[in-house]
Tab-separated table of N, CA, C and O in Angstrom:
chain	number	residue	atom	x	y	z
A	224	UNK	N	132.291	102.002	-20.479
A	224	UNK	CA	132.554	100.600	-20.754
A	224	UNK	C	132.016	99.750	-19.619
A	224	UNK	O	132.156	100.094	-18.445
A	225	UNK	N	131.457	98.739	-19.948
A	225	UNK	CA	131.295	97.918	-18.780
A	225	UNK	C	132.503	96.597	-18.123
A	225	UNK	O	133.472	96.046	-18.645
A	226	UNK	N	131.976	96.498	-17.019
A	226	UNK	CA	132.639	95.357	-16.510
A	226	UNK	C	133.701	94.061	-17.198
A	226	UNK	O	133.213	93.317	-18.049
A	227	UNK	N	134.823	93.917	-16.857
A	227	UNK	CA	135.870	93.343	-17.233
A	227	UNK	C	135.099	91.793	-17.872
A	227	UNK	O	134.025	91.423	-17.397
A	228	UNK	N	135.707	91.102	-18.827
A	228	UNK	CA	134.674	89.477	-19.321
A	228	UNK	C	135.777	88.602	-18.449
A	228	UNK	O	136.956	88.924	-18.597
A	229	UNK	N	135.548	87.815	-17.798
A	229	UNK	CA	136.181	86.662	-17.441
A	229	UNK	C	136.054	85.045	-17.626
A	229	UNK	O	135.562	84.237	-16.839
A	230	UNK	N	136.599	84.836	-18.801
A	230	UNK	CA	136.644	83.714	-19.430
A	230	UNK	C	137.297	82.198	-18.790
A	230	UNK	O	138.497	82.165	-18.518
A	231	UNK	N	136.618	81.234	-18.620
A	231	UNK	CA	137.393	79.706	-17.895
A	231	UNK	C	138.006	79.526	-18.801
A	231	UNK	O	137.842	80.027	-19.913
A	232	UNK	N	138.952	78.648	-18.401
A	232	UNK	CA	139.398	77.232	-19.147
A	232	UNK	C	138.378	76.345	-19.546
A	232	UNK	O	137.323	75.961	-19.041
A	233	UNK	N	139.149	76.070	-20.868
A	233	UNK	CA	137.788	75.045	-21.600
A	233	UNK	C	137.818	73.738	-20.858
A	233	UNK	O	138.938	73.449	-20.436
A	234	UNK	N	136.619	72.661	-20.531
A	234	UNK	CA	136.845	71.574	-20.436
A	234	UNK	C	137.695	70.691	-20.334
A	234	UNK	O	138.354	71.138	-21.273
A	235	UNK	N	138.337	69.722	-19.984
A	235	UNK	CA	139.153	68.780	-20.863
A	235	UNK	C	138.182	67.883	-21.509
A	235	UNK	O	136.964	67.812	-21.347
A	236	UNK	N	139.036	67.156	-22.337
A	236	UNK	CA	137.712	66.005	-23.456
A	236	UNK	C	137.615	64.843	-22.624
A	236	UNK	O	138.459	63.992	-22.342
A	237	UNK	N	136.454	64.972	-22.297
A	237	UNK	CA	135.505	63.601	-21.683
A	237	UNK	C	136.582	62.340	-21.803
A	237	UNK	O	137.360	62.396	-22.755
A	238	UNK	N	136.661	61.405	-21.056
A	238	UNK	CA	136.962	60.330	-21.638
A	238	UNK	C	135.853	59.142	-21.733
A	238	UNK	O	134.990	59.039	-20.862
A	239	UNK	N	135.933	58.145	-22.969
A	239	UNK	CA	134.529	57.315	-23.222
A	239	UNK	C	134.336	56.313	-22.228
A	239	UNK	O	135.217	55.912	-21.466
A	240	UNK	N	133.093	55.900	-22.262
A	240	UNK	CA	133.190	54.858	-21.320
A	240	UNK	C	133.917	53.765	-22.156
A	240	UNK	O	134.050	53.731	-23.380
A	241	UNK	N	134.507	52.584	-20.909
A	241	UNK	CA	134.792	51.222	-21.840
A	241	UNK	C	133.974	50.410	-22.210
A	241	UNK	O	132.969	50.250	-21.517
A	242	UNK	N	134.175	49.568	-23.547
A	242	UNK	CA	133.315	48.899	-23.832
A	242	UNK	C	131.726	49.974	-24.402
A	242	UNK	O	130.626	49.421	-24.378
A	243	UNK	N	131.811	51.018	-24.727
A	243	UNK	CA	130.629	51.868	-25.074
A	243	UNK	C	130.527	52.090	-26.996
A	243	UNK	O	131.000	53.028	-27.639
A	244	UNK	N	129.789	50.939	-27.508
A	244	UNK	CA	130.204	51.617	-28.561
A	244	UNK	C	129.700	53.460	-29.631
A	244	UNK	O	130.170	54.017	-30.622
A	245	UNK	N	128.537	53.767	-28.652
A	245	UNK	CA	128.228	55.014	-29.062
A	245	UNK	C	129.288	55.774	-28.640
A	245	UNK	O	129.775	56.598	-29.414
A	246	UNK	N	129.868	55.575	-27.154
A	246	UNK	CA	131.258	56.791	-27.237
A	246	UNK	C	132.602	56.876	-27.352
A	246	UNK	O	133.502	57.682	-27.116
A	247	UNK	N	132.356	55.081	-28.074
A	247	UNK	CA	133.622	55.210	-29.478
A	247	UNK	C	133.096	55.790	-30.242
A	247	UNK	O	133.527	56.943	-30.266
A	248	UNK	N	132.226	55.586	-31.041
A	248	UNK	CA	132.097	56.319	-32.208
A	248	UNK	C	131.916	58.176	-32.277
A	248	UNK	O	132.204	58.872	-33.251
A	249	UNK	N	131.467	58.569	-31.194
A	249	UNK	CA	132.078	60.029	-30.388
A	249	UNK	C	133.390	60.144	-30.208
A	249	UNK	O	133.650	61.347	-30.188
A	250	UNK	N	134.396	59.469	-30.060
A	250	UNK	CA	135.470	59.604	-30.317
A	250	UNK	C	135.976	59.711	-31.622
A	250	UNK	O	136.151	60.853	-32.047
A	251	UNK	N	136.202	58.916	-32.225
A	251	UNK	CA	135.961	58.522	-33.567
A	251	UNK	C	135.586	59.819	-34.673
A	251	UNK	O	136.319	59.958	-35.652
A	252	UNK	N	134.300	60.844	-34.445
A	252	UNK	CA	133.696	62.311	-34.700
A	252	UNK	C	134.546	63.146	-34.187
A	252	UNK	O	134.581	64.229	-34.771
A	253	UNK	N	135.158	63.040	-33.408
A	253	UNK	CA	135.653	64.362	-32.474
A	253	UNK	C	136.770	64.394	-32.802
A	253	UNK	O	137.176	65.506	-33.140
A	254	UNK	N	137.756	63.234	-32.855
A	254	UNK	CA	138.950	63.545	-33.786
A	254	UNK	C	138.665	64.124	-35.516
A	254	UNK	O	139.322	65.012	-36.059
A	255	UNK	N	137.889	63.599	-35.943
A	255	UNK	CA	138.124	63.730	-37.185
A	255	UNK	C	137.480	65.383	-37.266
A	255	UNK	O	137.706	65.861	-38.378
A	256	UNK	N	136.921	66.104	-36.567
A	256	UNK	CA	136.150	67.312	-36.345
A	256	UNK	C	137.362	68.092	-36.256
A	256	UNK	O	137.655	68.983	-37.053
A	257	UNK	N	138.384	67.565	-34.798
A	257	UNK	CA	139.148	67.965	-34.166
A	257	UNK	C	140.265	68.319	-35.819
A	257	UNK	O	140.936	69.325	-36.051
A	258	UNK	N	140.122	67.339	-36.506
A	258	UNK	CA	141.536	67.560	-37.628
A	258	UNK	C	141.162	68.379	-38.758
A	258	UNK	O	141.978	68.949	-39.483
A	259	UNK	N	139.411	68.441	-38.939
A	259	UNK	CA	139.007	69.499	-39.939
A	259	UNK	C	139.393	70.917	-39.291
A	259	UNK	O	139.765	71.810	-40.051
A	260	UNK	N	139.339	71.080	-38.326
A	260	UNK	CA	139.235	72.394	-37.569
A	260	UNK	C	137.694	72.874	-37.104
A	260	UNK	O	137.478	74.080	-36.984
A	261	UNK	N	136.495	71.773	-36.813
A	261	UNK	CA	135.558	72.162	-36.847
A	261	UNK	C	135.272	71.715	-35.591
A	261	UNK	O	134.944	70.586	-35.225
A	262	UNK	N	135.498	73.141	-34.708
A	262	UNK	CA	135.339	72.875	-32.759
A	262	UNK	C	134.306	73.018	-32.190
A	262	UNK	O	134.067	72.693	-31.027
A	263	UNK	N	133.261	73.745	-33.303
A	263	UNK	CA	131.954	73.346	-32.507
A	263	UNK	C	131.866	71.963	-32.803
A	263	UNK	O	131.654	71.471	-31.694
A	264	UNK	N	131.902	70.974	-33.682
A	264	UNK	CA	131.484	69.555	-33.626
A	264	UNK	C	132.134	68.886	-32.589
A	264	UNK	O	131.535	67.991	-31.992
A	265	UNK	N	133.149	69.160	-32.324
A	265	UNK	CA	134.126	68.394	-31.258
A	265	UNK	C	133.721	68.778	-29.697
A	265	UNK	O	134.000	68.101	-28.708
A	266	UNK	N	132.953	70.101	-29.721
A	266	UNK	CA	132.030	70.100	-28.430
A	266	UNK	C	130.878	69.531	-28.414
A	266	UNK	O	130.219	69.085	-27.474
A	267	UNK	N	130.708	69.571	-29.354
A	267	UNK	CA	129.136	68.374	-29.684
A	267	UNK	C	129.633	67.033	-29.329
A	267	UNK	O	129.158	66.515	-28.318
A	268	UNK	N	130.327	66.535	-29.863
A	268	UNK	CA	131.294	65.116	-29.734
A	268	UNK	C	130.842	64.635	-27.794
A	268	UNK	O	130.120	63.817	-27.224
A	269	UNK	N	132.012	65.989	-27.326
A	269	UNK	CA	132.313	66.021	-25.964
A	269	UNK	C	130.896	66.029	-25.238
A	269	UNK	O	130.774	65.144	-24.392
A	270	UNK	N	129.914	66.788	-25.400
A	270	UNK	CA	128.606	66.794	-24.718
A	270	UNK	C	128.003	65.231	-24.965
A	270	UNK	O	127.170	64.737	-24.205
A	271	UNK	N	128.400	64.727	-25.815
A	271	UNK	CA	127.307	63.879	-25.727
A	271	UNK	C	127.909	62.440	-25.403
A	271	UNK	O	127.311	61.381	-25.209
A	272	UNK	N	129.424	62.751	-25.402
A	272	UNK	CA	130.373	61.681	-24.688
A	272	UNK	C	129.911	61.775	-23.177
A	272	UNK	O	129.780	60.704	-22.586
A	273	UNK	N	129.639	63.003	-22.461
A	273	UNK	CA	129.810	63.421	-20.816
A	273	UNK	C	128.301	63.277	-20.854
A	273	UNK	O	127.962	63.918	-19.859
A	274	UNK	N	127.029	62.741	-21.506
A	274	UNK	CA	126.043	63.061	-21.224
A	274	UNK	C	125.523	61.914	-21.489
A	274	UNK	O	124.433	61.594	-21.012
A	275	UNK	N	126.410	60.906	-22.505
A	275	UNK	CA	125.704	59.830	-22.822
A	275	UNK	C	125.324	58.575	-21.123
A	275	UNK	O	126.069	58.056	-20.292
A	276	UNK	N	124.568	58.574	-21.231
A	276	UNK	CA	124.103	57.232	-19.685
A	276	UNK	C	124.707	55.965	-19.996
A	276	UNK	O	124.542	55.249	-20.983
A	277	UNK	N	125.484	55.803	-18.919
A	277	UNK	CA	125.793	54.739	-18.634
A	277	UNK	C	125.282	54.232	-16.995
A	277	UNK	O	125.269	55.131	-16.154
A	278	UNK	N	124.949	53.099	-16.633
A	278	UNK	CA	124.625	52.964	-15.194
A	278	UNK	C	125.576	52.728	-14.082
A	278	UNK	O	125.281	52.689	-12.888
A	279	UNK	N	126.845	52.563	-14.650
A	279	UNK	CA	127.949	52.330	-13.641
A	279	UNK	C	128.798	53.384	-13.422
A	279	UNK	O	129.301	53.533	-12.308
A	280	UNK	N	129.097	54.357	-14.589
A	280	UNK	CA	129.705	55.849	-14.652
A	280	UNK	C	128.543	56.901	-14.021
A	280	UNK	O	127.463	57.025	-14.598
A	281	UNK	N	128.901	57.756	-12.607
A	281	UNK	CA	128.378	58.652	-12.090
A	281	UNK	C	128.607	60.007	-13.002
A	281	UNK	O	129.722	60.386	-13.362
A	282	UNK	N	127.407	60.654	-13.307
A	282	UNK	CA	127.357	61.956	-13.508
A	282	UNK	C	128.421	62.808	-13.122
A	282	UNK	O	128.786	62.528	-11.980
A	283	UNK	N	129.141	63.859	-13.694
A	283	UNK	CA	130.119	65.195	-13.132
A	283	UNK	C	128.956	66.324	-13.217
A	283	UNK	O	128.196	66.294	-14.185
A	284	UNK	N	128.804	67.326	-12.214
A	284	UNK	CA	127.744	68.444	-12.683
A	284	UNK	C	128.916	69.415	-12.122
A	284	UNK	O	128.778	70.638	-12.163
């Protein structure tokens, strides 16, 4: 057998910028993803909430 898997903790969910209306409407997807049960969309949601540019919100890497 090989080596033990060691799994993180998931993320927490991004929060949107204010005043952003693309990551309201990422919000907006991610709940309703979140209530189908469909968690890859709601990581899609989240990536593109934490990825969308804004010029006053600094990057997390």
């Amino acid at each position: 057998m090989g080596d033990p898997v060691h799994l993180a903790l998931p993320h927490a969910s991004p929060q949107p910028a204010k005043g952003c209306a693309v990551c309201a409407e990422m919000v907006v997807r991610r709940r309703a993803a979140r209530d189908r049960g469909d968690f890859s969309a709601v990581t899609d949601a989240d990536v593109e909430i934490r990825h969308h540019p804004h010029p006053a919100r600094r990057r997390r890497h």
